[in-house]
Coordinates of C-alpha atoms and ligand atoms in Angstrom, one line a residue:
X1 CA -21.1 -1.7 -12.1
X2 CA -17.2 -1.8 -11.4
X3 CA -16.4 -3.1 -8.5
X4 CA -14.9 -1.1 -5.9
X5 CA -12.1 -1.1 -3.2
X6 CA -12.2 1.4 -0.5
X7 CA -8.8 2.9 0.9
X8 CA -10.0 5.0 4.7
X9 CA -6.7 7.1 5.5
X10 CA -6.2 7.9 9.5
X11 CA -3.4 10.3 8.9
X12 CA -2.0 10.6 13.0
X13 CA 0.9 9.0 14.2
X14 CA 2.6 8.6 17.4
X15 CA 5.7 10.1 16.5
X16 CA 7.2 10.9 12.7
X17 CA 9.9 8.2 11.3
X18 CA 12.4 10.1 9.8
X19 CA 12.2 8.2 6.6
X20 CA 8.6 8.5 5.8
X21 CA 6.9 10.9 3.6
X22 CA 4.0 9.6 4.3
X23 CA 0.7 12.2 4.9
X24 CA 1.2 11.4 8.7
X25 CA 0.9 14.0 11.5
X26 CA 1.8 14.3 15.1
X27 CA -0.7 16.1 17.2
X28 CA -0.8 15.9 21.3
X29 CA -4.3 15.4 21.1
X30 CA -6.6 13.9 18.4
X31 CA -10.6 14.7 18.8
X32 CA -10.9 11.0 17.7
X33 CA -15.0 12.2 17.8
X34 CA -13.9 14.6 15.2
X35 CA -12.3 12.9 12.9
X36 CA -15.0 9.4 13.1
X37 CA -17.9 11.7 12.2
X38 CA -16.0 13.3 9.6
X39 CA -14.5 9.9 7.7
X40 CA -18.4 8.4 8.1
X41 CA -19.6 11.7 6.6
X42 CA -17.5 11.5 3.7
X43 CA -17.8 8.3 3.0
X44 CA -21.7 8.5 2.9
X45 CA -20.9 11.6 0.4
X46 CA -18.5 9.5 -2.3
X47 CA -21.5 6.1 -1.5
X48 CA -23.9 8.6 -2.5
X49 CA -22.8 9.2 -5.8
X50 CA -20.9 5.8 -6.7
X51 CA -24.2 3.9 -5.9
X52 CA -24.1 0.6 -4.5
X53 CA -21.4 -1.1 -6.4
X54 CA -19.8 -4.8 -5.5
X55 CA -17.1 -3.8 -2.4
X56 CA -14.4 -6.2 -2.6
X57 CA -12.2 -4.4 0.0
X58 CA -11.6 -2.2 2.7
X59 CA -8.7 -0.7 3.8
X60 CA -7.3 1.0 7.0
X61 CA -4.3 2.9 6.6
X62 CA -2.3 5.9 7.2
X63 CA -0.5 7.2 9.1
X64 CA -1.6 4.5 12.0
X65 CA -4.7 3.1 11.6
X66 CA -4.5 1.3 14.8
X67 CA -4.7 4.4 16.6
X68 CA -8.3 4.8 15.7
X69 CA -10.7 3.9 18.4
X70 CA -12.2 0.3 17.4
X71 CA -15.8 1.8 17.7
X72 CA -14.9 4.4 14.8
X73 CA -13.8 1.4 12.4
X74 CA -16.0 -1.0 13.5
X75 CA -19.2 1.9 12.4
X76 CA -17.0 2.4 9.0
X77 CA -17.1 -0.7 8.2
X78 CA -21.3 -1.1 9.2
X79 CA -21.3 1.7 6.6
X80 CA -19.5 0.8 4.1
X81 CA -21.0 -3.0 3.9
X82 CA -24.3 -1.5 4.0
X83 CA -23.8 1.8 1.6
X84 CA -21.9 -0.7 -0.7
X85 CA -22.7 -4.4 -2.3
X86 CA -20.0 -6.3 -0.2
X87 CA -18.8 -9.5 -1.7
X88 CA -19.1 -12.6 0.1
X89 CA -15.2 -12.8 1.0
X90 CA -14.7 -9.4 1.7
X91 CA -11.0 -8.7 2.3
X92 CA -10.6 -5.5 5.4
X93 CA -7.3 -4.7 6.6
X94 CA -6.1 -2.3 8.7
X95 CA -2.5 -1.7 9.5
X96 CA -1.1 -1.7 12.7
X97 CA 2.5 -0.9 14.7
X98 CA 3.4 -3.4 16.7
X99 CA 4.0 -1.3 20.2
X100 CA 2.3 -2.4 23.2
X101 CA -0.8 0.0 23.3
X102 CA -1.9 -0.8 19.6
X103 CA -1.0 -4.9 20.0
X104 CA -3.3 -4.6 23.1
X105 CA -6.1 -3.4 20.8
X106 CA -5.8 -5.6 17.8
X107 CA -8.5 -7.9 19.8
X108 CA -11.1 -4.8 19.4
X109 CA -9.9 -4.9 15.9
X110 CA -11.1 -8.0 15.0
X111 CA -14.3 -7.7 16.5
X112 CA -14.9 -4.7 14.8
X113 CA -14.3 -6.7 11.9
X114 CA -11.2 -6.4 10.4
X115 CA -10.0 -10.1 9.3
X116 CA -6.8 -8.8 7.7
X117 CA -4.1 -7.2 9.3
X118 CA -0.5 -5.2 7.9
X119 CA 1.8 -5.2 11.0
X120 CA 4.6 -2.5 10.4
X121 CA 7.1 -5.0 11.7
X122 CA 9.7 -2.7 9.7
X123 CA 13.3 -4.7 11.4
X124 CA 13.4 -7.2 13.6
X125 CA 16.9 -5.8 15.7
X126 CA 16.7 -2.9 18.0
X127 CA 19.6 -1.1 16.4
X128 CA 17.7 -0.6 13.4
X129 CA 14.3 0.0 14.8
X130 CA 16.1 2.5 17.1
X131 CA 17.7 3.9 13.8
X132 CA 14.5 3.9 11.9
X133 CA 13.0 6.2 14.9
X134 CA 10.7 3.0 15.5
X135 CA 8.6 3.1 18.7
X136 CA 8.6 -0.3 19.2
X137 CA 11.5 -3.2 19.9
X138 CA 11.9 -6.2 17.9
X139 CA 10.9 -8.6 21.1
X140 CA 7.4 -6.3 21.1
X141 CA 7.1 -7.1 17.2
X142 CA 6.9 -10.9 17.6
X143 CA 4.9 -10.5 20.8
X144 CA 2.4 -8.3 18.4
X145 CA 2.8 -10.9 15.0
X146 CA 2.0 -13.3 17.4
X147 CA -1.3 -12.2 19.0
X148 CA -1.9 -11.1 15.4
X149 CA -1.7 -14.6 13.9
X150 CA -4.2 -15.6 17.1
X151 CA -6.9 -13.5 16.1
X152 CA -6.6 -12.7 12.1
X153 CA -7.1 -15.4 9.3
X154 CA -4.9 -13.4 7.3
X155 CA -1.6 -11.7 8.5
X156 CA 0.7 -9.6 6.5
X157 CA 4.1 -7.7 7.6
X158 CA 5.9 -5.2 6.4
X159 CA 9.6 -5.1 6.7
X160 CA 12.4 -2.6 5.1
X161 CA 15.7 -3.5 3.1
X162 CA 18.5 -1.9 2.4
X163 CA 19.2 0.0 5.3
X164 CA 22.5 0.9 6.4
X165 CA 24.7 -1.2 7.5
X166 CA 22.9 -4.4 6.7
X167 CA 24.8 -7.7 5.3
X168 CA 23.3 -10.5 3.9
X169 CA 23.6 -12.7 6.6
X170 CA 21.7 -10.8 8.8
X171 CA 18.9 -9.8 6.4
X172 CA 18.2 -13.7 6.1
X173 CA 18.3 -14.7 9.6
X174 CA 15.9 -11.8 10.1
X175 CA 13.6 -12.6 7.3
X176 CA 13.8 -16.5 8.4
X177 CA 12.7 -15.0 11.4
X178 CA 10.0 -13.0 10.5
X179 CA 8.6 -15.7 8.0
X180 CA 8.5 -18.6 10.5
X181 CA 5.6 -16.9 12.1
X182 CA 3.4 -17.8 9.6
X183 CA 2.2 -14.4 8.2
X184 CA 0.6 -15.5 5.0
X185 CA 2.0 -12.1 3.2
X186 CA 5.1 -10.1 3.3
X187 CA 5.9 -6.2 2.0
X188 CA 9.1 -5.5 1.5
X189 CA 10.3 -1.9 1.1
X190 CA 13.4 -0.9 0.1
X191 CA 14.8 2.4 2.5
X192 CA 14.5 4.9 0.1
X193 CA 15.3 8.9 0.5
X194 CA 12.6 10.8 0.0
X195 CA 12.8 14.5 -0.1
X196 CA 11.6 16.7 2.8
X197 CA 12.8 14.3 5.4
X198 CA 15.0 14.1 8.5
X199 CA 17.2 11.2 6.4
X200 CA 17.5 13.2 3.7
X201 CA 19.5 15.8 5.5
X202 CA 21.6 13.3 7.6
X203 CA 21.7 11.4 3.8
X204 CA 22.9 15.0 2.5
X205 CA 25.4 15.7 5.6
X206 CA 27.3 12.5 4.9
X207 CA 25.9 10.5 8.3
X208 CA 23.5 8.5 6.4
X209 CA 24.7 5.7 4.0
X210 CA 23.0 3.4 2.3
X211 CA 23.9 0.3 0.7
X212 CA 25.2 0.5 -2.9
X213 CA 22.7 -0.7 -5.9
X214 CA 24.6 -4.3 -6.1
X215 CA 24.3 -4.7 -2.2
X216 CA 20.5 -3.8 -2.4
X217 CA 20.1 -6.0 -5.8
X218 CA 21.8 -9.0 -3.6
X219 CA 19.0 -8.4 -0.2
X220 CA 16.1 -8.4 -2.7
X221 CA 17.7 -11.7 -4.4
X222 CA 17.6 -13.0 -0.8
X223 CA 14.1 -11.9 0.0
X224 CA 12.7 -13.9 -3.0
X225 CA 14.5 -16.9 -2.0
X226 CA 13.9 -17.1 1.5
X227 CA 10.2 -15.9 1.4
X228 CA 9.7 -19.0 -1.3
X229 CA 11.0 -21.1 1.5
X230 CA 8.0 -20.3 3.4
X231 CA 5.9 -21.2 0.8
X232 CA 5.5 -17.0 -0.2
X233 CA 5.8 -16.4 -3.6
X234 CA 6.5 -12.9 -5.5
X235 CA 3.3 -11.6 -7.0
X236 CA 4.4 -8.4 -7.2
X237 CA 8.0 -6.2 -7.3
X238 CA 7.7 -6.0 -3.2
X239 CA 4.9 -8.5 -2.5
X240 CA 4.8 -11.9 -1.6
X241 CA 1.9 -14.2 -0.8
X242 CA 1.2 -18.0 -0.2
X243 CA -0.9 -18.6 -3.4
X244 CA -4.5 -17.3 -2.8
X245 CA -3.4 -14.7 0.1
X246 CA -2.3 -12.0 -2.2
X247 CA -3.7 -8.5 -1.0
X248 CA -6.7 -8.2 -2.8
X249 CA -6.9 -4.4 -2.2
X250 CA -3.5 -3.9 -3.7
X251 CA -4.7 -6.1 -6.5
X252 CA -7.5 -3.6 -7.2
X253 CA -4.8 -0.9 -7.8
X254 CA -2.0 -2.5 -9.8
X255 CA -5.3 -4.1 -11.9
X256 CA -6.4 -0.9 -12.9
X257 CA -9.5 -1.1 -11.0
X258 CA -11.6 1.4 -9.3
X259 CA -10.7 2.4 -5.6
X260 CA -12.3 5.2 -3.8
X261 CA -10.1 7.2 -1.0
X262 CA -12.0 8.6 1.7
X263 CA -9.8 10.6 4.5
X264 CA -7.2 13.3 4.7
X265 CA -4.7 12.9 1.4
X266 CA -6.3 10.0 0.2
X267 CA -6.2 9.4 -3.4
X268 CA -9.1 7.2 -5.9
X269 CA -9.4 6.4 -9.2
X270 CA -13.2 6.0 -9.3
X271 CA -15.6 5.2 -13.0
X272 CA -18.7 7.9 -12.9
X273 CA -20.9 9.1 -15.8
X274 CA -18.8 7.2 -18.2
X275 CA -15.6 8.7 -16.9
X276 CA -12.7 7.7 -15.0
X277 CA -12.0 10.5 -12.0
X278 CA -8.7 11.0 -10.6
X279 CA -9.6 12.2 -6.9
X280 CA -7.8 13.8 -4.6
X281 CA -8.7 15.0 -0.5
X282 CA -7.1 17.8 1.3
X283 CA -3.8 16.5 2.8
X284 CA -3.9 18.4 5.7
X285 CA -6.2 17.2 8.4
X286 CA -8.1 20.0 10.3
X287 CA -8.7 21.7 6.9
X288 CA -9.6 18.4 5.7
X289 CA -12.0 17.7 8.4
X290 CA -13.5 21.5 7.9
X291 CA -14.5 21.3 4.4
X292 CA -16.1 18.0 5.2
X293 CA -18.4 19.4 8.1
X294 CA -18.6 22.6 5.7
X295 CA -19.7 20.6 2.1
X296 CA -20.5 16.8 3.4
X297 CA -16.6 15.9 1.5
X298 CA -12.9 17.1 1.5
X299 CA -12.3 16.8 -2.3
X300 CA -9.7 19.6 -3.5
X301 CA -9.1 18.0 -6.9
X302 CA -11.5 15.9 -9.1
X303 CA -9.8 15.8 -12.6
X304 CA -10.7 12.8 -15.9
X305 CA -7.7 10.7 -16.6
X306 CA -8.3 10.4 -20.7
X307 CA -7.3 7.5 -22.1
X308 CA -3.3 7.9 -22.5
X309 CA -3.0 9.0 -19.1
X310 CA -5.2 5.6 -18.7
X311 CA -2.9 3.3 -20.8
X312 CA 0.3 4.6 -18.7
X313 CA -1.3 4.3 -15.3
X314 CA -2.4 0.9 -16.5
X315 CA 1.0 -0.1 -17.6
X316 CA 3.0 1.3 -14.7
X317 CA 0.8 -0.9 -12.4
X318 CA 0.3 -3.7 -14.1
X319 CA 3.9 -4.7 -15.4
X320 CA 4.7 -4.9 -11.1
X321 CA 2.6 -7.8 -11.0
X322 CA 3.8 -11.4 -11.9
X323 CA 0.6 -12.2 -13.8
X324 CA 1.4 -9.1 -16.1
X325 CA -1.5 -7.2 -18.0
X326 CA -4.3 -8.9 -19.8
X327 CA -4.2 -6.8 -23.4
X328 CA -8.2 -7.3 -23.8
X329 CA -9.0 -5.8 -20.5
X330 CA -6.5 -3.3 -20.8
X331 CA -7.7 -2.0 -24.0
X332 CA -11.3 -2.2 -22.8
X333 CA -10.4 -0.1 -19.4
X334 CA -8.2 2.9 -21.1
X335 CA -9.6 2.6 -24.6
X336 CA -6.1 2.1 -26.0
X337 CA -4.5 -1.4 -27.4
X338 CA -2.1 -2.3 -25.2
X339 CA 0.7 -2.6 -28.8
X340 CA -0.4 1.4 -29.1
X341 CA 0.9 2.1 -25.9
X342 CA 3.8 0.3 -26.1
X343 CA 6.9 1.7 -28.1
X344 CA 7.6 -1.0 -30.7
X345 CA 11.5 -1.2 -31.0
X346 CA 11.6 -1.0 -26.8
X347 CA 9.1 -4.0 -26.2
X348 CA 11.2 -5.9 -29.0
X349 CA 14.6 -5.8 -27.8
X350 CA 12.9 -6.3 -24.0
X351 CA 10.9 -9.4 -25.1
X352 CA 14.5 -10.6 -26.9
X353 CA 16.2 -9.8 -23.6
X354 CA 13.9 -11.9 -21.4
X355 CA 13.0 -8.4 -19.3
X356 CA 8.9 -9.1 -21.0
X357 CA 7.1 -12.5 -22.2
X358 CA 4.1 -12.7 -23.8
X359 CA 1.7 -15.6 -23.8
X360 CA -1.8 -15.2 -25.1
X361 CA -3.3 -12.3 -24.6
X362 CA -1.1 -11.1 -21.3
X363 CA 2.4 -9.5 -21.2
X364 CA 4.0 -9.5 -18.2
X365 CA 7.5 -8.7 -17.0
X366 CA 10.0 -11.3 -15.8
X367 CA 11.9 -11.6 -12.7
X368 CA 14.7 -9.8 -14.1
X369 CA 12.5 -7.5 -15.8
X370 CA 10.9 -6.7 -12.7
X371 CA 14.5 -6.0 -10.8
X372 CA 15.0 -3.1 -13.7
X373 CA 11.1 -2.3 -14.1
X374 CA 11.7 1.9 -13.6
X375 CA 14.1 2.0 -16.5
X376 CA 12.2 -0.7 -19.0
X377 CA 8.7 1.2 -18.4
X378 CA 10.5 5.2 -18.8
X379 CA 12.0 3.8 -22.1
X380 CA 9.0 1.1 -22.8
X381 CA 5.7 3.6 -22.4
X382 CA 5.2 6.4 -25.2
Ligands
LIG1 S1 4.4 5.1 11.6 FE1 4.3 4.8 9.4 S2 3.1 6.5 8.6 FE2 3.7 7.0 10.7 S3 5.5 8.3 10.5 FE3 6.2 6.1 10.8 S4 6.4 5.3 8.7 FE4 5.2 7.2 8.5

């Protein structure tokens, strides 16, 4: 049976950032009773016909997780360890912000058994927290790392780049910052603008400016550098990890594994009857919730990915990762040699330009090939 990770989406957040297009809502009140019985129901609906496979992880995120009641995650994960073959190391995260209110519940969190946390440290000075529409301050996200490296073995944070205004120096004082709390993982995100937000129409006005390409090239040099300081090495395009503390969950997706997403907007790639189902849940969460109570899930889309659609997927998430793509279990997962995939003259002139390297049976991009990796896969994958 493949093994499975499970991704549970709480899509409600305190407040909307007005970068994020993420499937987030702001609602005055949440009928968190609602929304527990629904997430258990669906989950026993997609257990029901996955069967009991190995469950290497869980994952809580959103929207903010760590607004759930600790009761409703702590019964998610009794049902998913029991409705699923856990392994003995089972990785659960849940992300958190790092305001006052949710720092003062990561406590519950870890009895409910979550041994992995995400904080959404995002900056670590108040002018860009308050630029980022943050709710919380930078003194309340080492207050919250802190309590989190207390109570979690493992402690990730999440922190965004090339936002406006930022020089180098700063950027590494913060990041030196960050890293000398001992978080065993970092995820970096570059400020992007993303269509349908409030930056995009300050971005569109003129009031928002972000960094030019060779200023955000130059803050990602310095991530690496200073992360490997710590001891955090880059396993992936925006991931670092002390060896052995890479995200196991994430690992599931950029290996081409099987997830399964249970919860408003939630997404899974998930093997059944031979085939590999892309699924999809209603985004928005009242209808979501409806259809569940109505027909025990909130699927809207259920479609095969056949096995081109397999090989791309397989490459796009695969050449992010340091340790590359493994060519027998790629063509054993899509059906498709990893050479047919690939257009010939493309991976040539990359592998001559030191953007891919081969050794044995896995091709993998390089550092620099990973600083160009949209361009090298549009032009390398047929
Ligand atoms: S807290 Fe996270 S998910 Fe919620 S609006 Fe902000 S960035 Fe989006």
């Amino acid at each position: 049976m493949e093994p499975l990770a499970l991704y549970i989406h709480w899509p409600f957040c305190l407040a909307k950032c007005p970068y994020c297009d993420f499937n987030s809502h702001v609602r005055e009140r949440i009928d968190q009773r609602r929304f527990a019985a629904a997430l258990r129901a669906e989950l026993a609906w997609e257990a029901a016909r996955l069967g009991r496979r190995p469950l290497v992880s869980v994952f809580f995120g959103g929207g903010t997780p760590s607004l759930m009641e600790p009761a409703t995650v702590a019964a998610l994960i009794a049902d998913a360890t029991t409705l699923f073959a856990p392994v003995p190391d089972l990785e659960i995260t849940l992300e958190a912000n790092p305001t006052s209110v949710e720092a003062g519940r990561l406590a519950a969190f870890r009895g409910a058994g979550v041994n992995r946390i995400s904080l959404g440290v995002q900056a670590l000075d108040d002018t860009s927290l308050a630029a980022l529409g943050r709710k919380h301050s930078a003194a309340q996200a080492i207050a919250a790392l802190e309590i989190a490296r207390g109570l979690f073995p493992r402690l990730s944070f999440d922190l965004i780049t090339a936002r406006p205004g930022q020089t180098l120096t700063a950027w590494r004082a913060e990041l030196r910052q960050a890293l000398a709390l001992a978080a065993d993982h970092l995820s970096l995100y570059q400020l992007t603008i993303e269509p349908g937000t409030a930056f995009e129409a300050l971005h569109r006005q003129g009031k928002l400016v972000l960094p030019d390409d060779e200023c955000a090239a130059a803050l990602y040099d310095a991530t690496g550098e200073e992360a490997a300081r710590f001891g955090l090495l880059a396993y992936e395009v925006s991931n670092y990890a002390s060896p052995g503390s890479e995200s196991r969950h994430n690992l599931q997706y950029w290996r081409y594994g099987d997830y399964a997403g249970i919860g408003p907007g939630a997404h899974g790639r998930v093997t059944l009857g031979g085939a590999l189902l892309a699924t999809r849940r209603h985004r928005a969460p009242e209808p979501w919730a409806e259809r569940v109570e109505a027909h025990g899930h909130g699927s809207t889309e259920e479609t095969p990915v056949e096995g081109p659609e397999r090989a791309r997927e397989a490459l796009l998430m695969g050449l992010r990762l340091a340790e590359g793509i493994d060519a027998v279990r790629f063509a054993a997962r899509t059906g498709v040699t990893l050479d047919a995939a690939l257009d010939p003259d493309i991976l040539a002139r990359a592998l001559d330009a030191g953007y891919l390297a081969r050794a044995g049976s896995r091709l993998r991009a390089t550092p620099e090939g990973r600083k160009r990796l949209d361009a090298l896969l549009a032009a390398l994958v047929v």
